[in-house]
């Protein structure tokens, strides 16, 4: 499988914990399908536990700028 050539539209994170104590680790990138009904993802790691969260790049940057990742 080849890597998409366009800029990713979303970041992929694994999140451990809840609320302000949550620890977010970026594990990959996602590209939204042109029909808006799915994603292609490239993962650099596969988590054994925690939850996988896909966030738009803009939303992820907004969280980071508020001191929360």
mmCIF file of N, CA, C and O in Angstrom, residues 7-66:
data_model
loop_
_atom_site.group_PDB
_atom_site.id
_atom_site.type_symbol
_atom_site.label_atom_id
_atom_site.label_comp_id
_atom_site.label_asym_id
_atom_site.label_seq_id
_atom_site.Cartn_x
_atom_site.Cartn_y
_atom_site.Cartn_z
ATOM 1 N N UNK A 7 -1.554 16.282 1.844
ATOM 2 C CA UNK A 7 -1.317 16.625 3.245
ATOM 3 C C UNK A 7 -2.414 15.995 4.105
ATOM 4 O O UNK A 7 -3.591 16.072 3.760
ATOM 5 N N UNK A 8 -2.055 15.383 5.240
ATOM 6 C CA UNK A 8 -3.078 14.778 6.099
ATOM 7 C C UNK A 8 -4.102 15.811 6.572
ATOM 8 O O UNK A 8 -3.772 16.975 6.788
ATOM 9 N N UNK A 9 -5.335 15.362 6.748
ATOM 10 C CA UNK A 9 -6.394 16.233 7.252
ATOM 11 C C UNK A 9 -6.623 16.047 8.741
ATOM 12 O O UNK A 9 -7.249 16.886 9.382
ATOM 13 N N UNK A 10 -6.114 14.936 9.307
ATOM 14 C CA UNK A 10 -6.345 14.616 10.711
ATOM 15 C C UNK A 10 -5.082 14.006 11.333
ATOM 16 O O UNK A 10 -4.284 13.392 10.636
ATOM 17 N N UNK A 11 -4.956 14.184 12.664
ATOM 18 C CA UNK A 11 -3.943 13.485 13.449
ATOM 19 C C UNK A 11 -4.620 12.310 14.132
ATOM 20 O O UNK A 11 -5.807 12.372 14.450
ATOM 21 N N UNK A 12 -3.857 11.252 14.396
ATOM 22 C CA UNK A 12 -4.361 10.088 15.131
ATOM 23 C C UNK A 12 -3.577 10.004 16.437
ATOM 24 O O UNK A 12 -2.342 10.060 16.428
ATOM 25 N N UNK A 13 -4.310 9.896 17.545
ATOM 26 C CA UNK A 13 -3.705 9.837 18.878
ATOM 27 C C UNK A 13 -4.173 8.593 19.609
ATOM 28 O O UNK A 13 -5.270 8.085 19.346
ATOM 29 N N UNK A 14 -3.372 8.125 20.564
ATOM 30 C CA UNK A 14 -3.861 7.194 21.578
ATOM 31 C C UNK A 14 -3.951 8.015 22.853
ATOM 32 O O UNK A 14 -3.064 8.820 23.164
ATOM 33 N N UNK A 15 -5.076 7.882 23.567
ATOM 34 C CA UNK A 15 -5.321 8.670 24.774
ATOM 35 C C UNK A 15 -5.477 7.719 25.950
ATOM 36 O O UNK A 15 -6.302 6.809 25.926
ATOM 37 N N UNK A 16 -4.648 7.949 26.978
ATOM 38 C CA UNK A 16 -4.744 7.209 28.229
ATOM 39 C C UNK A 16 -5.231 8.159 29.302
ATOM 40 O O UNK A 16 -4.701 9.262 29.444
ATOM 41 N N UNK A 17 -6.241 7.752 30.043
ATOM 42 C CA UNK A 17 -6.775 8.585 31.110
ATOM 43 C C UNK A 17 -7.966 9.393 30.645
ATOM 44 O O UNK A 17 -8.416 9.285 29.503
ATOM 45 N N UNK A 18 -8.473 10.207 31.554
ATOM 46 C CA UNK A 18 -9.670 11.011 31.298
ATOM 47 C C UNK A 18 -9.434 12.459 31.688
ATOM 48 O O UNK A 18 -8.624 12.765 32.569
ATOM 49 N N UNK A 19 -10.167 13.363 31.048
ATOM 50 C CA UNK A 19 -10.170 14.785 31.410
ATOM 51 C C UNK A 19 -8.802 15.429 31.355
ATOM 52 O O UNK A 19 -7.992 15.121 30.477
ATOM 53 N N UNK A 20 -8.532 16.298 32.333
ATOM 54 C CA UNK A 20 -7.268 17.044 32.331
ATOM 55 C C UNK A 20 -6.069 16.161 32.657
ATOM 56 O O UNK A 20 -4.930 16.569 32.455
ATOM 57 N N UNK A 21 -6.312 14.957 33.157
ATOM 58 C CA UNK A 21 -5.217 14.022 33.451
ATOM 59 C C UNK A 21 -4.901 13.096 32.284
ATOM 60 O O UNK A 21 -4.037 12.237 32.404
ATOM 61 N N UNK A 22 -5.600 13.254 31.172
ATOM 62 C CA UNK A 22 -5.379 12.383 30.013
ATOM 63 C C UNK A 22 -4.016 12.658 29.393
ATOM 64 O O UNK A 22 -3.554 13.799 29.346
ATOM 65 N N UNK A 23 -3.388 11.615 28.901
ATOM 66 C CA UNK A 23 -2.095 11.716 28.235
ATOM 67 C C UNK A 23 -2.302 11.349 26.768
ATOM 68 O O UNK A 23 -2.696 10.230 26.455
ATOM 69 N N UNK A 24 -2.071 12.321 25.860
ATOM 70 C CA UNK A 24 -2.278 12.138 24.420
ATOM 71 C C UNK A 24 -0.940 11.875 23.742
ATOM 72 O O UNK A 24 0.005 12.659 23.885
ATOM 73 N N UNK A 25 -0.857 10.799 22.972
ATOM 74 C CA UNK A 25 0.345 10.475 22.205
ATOM 75 C C UNK A 25 -0.032 10.372 20.735
ATOM 76 O O UNK A 25 -0.884 9.562 20.361
ATOM 77 N N UNK A 26 0.618 11.182 19.898
ATOM 78 C CA UNK A 26 0.350 11.129 18.459
ATOM 79 C C UNK A 26 0.965 9.863 17.891
ATOM 80 O O UNK A 26 2.148 9.585 18.104
ATOM 81 N N UNK A 27 0.127 9.078 17.182
ATOM 82 C CA UNK A 27 0.620 7.809 16.646
ATOM 83 C C UNK A 27 0.470 7.708 15.129
ATOM 84 O O UNK A 27 0.823 6.687 14.542
ATOM 85 N N UNK A 28 -0.061 8.752 14.480
ATOM 86 C CA UNK A 28 -0.200 8.662 13.039
ATOM 87 C C UNK A 28 -0.956 9.823 12.434
ATOM 88 O O UNK A 28 -1.170 10.852 13.082
ATOM 89 N N UNK A 29 -1.369 9.618 11.173
ATOM 90 C CA UNK A 29 -2.075 10.648 10.417
ATOM 91 C C UNK A 29 -3.205 9.995 9.637
ATOM 92 O O UNK A 29 -3.175 8.789 9.360
ATOM 93 N N UNK A 30 -4.205 10.811 9.279
ATOM 94 C CA UNK A 30 -5.351 10.308 8.521
ATOM 95 C C UNK A 30 -5.703 11.285 7.421
ATOM 96 O O UNK A 30 -5.503 12.493 7.554
ATOM 97 N N UNK A 31 -6.237 10.742 6.334
ATOM 98 C CA UNK A 31 -6.684 11.517 5.184
ATOM 99 C C UNK A 31 -8.145 11.198 4.955
ATOM 100 O O UNK A 31 -8.509 10.028 4.783
ATOM 101 N N UNK A 32 -8.993 12.210 4.966
ATOM 102 C CA UNK A 32 -10.420 11.979 4.767
ATOM 103 C C UNK A 32 -10.702 11.628 3.311
ATOM 104 O O UNK A 32 -10.116 12.205 2.395
ATOM 105 N N UNK A 33 -11.582 10.658 3.086
ATOM 106 C CA UNK A 33 -11.993 10.307 1.726
ATOM 107 C C UNK A 33 -12.714 11.484 1.088
ATOM 108 O O UNK A 33 -13.351 12.292 1.778
ATOM 109 N N UNK A 34 -12.623 11.587 -0.216
ATOM 110 C CA UNK A 34 -13.254 12.710 -0.918
ATOM 111 C C UNK A 34 -14.759 12.733 -0.741
ATOM 112 O O UNK A 34 -15.363 13.794 -0.779
ATOM 113 N N UNK A 35 -15.378 11.564 -0.493
ATOM 114 C CA UNK A 35 -16.829 11.553 -0.275
ATOM 115 C C UNK A 35 -17.203 11.851 1.177
ATOM 116 O O UNK A 35 -18.376 11.921 1.525
ATOM 117 N N UNK A 36 -16.192 12.042 2.051
ATOM 118 C CA UNK A 36 -16.444 12.396 3.442
ATOM 119 C C UNK A 36 -16.951 11.244 4.300
ATOM 120 O O UNK A 36 -17.363 11.457 5.436
ATOM 121 N N UNK A 37 -16.890 10.005 3.806
ATOM 122 C CA UNK A 37 -17.470 8.878 4.534
ATOM 123 C C UNK A 37 -16.446 7.935 5.145
ATOM 124 O O UNK A 37 -16.805 6.853 5.611
ATOM 125 N N UNK A 38 -15.185 8.316 5.158
ATOM 126 C CA UNK A 38 -14.176 7.440 5.740
ATOM 127 C C UNK A 38 -12.805 8.072 5.708
ATOM 128 O O UNK A 38 -12.640 9.222 5.280
ATOM 129 N N UNK A 39 -11.806 7.306 6.168
ATOM 130 C CA UNK A 39 -10.437 7.787 6.258
ATOM 131 C C UNK A 39 -9.458 6.706 5.822
ATOM 132 O O UNK A 39 -9.711 5.519 6.007
ATOM 133 N N UNK A 40 -8.338 7.117 5.284
ATOM 134 C CA UNK A 40 -7.151 6.283 5.158
ATOM 135 C C UNK A 40 -6.234 6.734 6.278
ATOM 136 O O UNK A 40 -6.096 7.936 6.527
ATOM 137 N N UNK A 41 -5.609 5.769 6.984
ATOM 138 C CA UNK A 41 -4.725 6.121 8.094
ATOM 139 C C UNK A 41 -3.370 5.464 7.924
ATOM 140 O O UNK A 41 -3.272 4.338 7.429
ATOM 141 N N UNK A 42 -2.342 6.183 8.347
ATOM 142 C CA UNK A 42 -1.002 5.643 8.473
ATOM 143 C C UNK A 42 -0.650 5.717 9.947
ATOM 144 O O UNK A 42 -0.673 6.810 10.530
ATOM 145 N N UNK A 43 -0.368 4.568 10.563
ATOM 146 C CA UNK A 43 -0.041 4.527 11.984
ATOM 147 C C UNK A 43 1.434 4.192 12.165
ATOM 148 O O UNK A 43 1.958 3.300 11.504
ATOM 149 N N UNK A 44 2.082 4.911 13.087
ATOM 150 C CA UNK A 44 3.477 4.653 13.425
ATOM 151 C C UNK A 44 3.581 3.716 14.617
ATOM 152 O O UNK A 44 4.661 3.216 14.924
ATOM 153 N N UNK A 45 2.467 3.508 15.306
ATOM 154 C CA UNK A 45 2.400 2.608 16.465
ATOM 155 C C UNK A 45 0.976 2.092 16.573
ATOM 156 O O UNK A 45 0.038 2.737 16.098
ATOM 157 N N UNK A 46 0.828 0.939 17.204
ATOM 158 C CA UNK A 46 -0.491 0.382 17.456
ATOM 159 C C UNK A 46 -0.614 0.217 18.969
ATOM 160 O O UNK A 46 0.159 -0.534 19.577
ATOM 161 N N UNK A 47 -1.564 0.916 19.596
ATOM 162 C CA UNK A 47 -1.666 0.864 21.056
ATOM 163 C C UNK A 47 -2.230 -0.473 21.535
ATOM 164 O O UNK A 47 -3.067 -1.088 20.874
ATOM 165 N N UNK A 48 -1.765 -0.894 22.701
ATOM 166 C CA UNK A 48 -2.286 -2.101 23.324
ATOM 167 C C UNK A 48 -3.474 -1.794 24.219
ATOM 168 O O UNK A 48 -4.290 -2.663 24.496
ATOM 169 N N UNK A 49 -3.531 -0.572 24.733
ATOM 170 C CA UNK A 49 -4.687 -0.135 25.507
ATOM 171 C C UNK A 49 -4.851 1.365 25.330
ATOM 172 O O UNK A 49 -4.134 1.982 24.563
ATOM 173 N N UNK A 50 -5.802 1.943 26.024
ATOM 174 C CA UNK A 50 -6.153 3.331 25.775
ATOM 175 C C UNK A 50 -7.159 3.388 24.642
ATOM 176 O O UNK A 50 -7.638 2.362 24.154
ATOM 177 N N UNK A 51 -7.496 4.577 24.218
ATOM 178 C CA UNK A 51 -8.442 4.719 23.115
ATOM 179 C C UNK A 51 -7.792 5.481 21.971
ATOM 180 O O UNK A 51 -6.962 6.351 22.198
ATOM 181 N N UNK A 52 -8.179 5.154 20.751
ATOM 182 C CA UNK A 52 -7.661 5.827 19.568
ATOM 183 C C UNK A 52 -8.613 6.970 19.232
ATOM 184 O O UNK A 52 -9.826 6.773 19.158
ATOM 185 N N UNK A 53 -8.053 8.165 19.053
ATOM 186 C CA UNK A 53 -8.834 9.360 18.752
ATOM 187 C C UNK A 53 -8.308 9.969 17.459
ATOM 188 O O UNK A 53 -7.099 10.137 17.303
ATOM 189 N N UNK A 54 -9.209 10.289 16.534
ATOM 190 C CA UNK A 54 -8.858 10.960 15.287
ATOM 191 C C UNK A 54 -9.413 12.376 15.379
ATOM 192 O O UNK A 54 -10.617 12.564 15.577
ATOM 193 N N UNK A 55 -8.533 13.368 15.282
ATOM 194 C CA UNK A 55 -8.933 14.770 15.401
ATOM 195 C C UNK A 55 -8.470 15.532 14.165
ATOM 196 O O UNK A 55 -7.386 15.271 13.650
ATOM 197 N N UNK A 56 -9.295 16.482 13.725
ATOM 198 C CA UNK A 56 -8.848 17.318 12.610
ATOM 199 C C UNK A 56 -7.577 18.038 13.035
ATOM 200 O O UNK A 56 -7.384 18.316 14.226
ATOM 201 N N UNK A 57 -6.717 18.316 12.101
ATOM 202 C CA UNK A 57 -5.451 18.966 12.436
ATOM 203 C C UNK A 57 -5.706 20.304 13.110
ATOM 204 O O UNK A 57 -5.085 20.626 14.113
ATOM 205 N N UNK A 58 -6.665 21.072 12.619
ATOM 206 C CA UNK A 58 -6.971 22.366 13.228
ATOM 207 C C UNK A 58 -7.419 22.187 14.678
ATOM 208 O O UNK A 58 -6.962 22.898 15.568
ATOM 209 N N UNK A 59 -8.309 21.226 14.954
ATOM 210 C CA UNK A 59 -8.784 20.994 16.319
ATOM 211 C C UNK A 59 -7.647 20.543 17.220
ATOM 212 O O UNK A 59 -7.556 20.955 18.377
ATOM 213 N N UNK A 60 -6.757 19.694 16.707
ATOM 214 C CA UNK A 60 -5.620 19.225 17.497
ATOM 215 C C UNK A 60 -4.692 20.381 17.833
ATOM 216 O O UNK A 60 -4.189 20.482 18.954
ATOM 217 N N UNK A 61 -4.453 21.286 16.887
ATOM 218 C CA UNK A 61 -3.595 22.443 17.141
ATOM 219 C C UNK A 61 -4.232 23.375 18.156
ATOM 220 O O UNK A 61 -3.550 23.960 18.986
ATOM 221 N N UNK A 62 -5.563 23.543 18.120
ATOM 222 C CA UNK A 62 -6.249 24.376 19.091
ATOM 223 C C UNK A 62 -6.104 23.806 20.494
ATOM 224 O O UNK A 62 -5.870 24.531 21.448
ATOM 225 N N UNK A 63 -6.205 22.486 20.640
ATOM 226 C CA UNK A 63 -6.029 21.842 21.948
ATOM 227 C C UNK A 63 -4.617 22.083 22.460
ATOM 228 O O UNK A 63 -4.422 22.383 23.625
ATOM 229 N N UNK A 64 -3.601 21.962 21.596
ATOM 230 C CA UNK A 64 -2.221 22.161 21.985
ATOM 231 C C UNK A 64 -1.973 23.586 22.436
ATOM 232 O O UNK A 64 -1.244 23.842 23.392
ATOM 233 N N UNK A 65 -2.560 24.552 21.752
ATOM 234 C CA UNK A 65 -2.325 25.964 22.086
ATOM 235 C C UNK A 65 -2.949 26.332 23.422
ATOM 236 O O UNK A 65 -2.555 27.312 24.043
ATOM 237 N N UNK A 66 -3.906 25.545 23.910
ATOM 238 C CA UNK A 66 -4.530 25.788 25.215
ATOM 239 C C UNK A 66 -3.808 25.023 26.317
ATOM 240 O O UNK A 66 -4.297 24.954 27.438
#
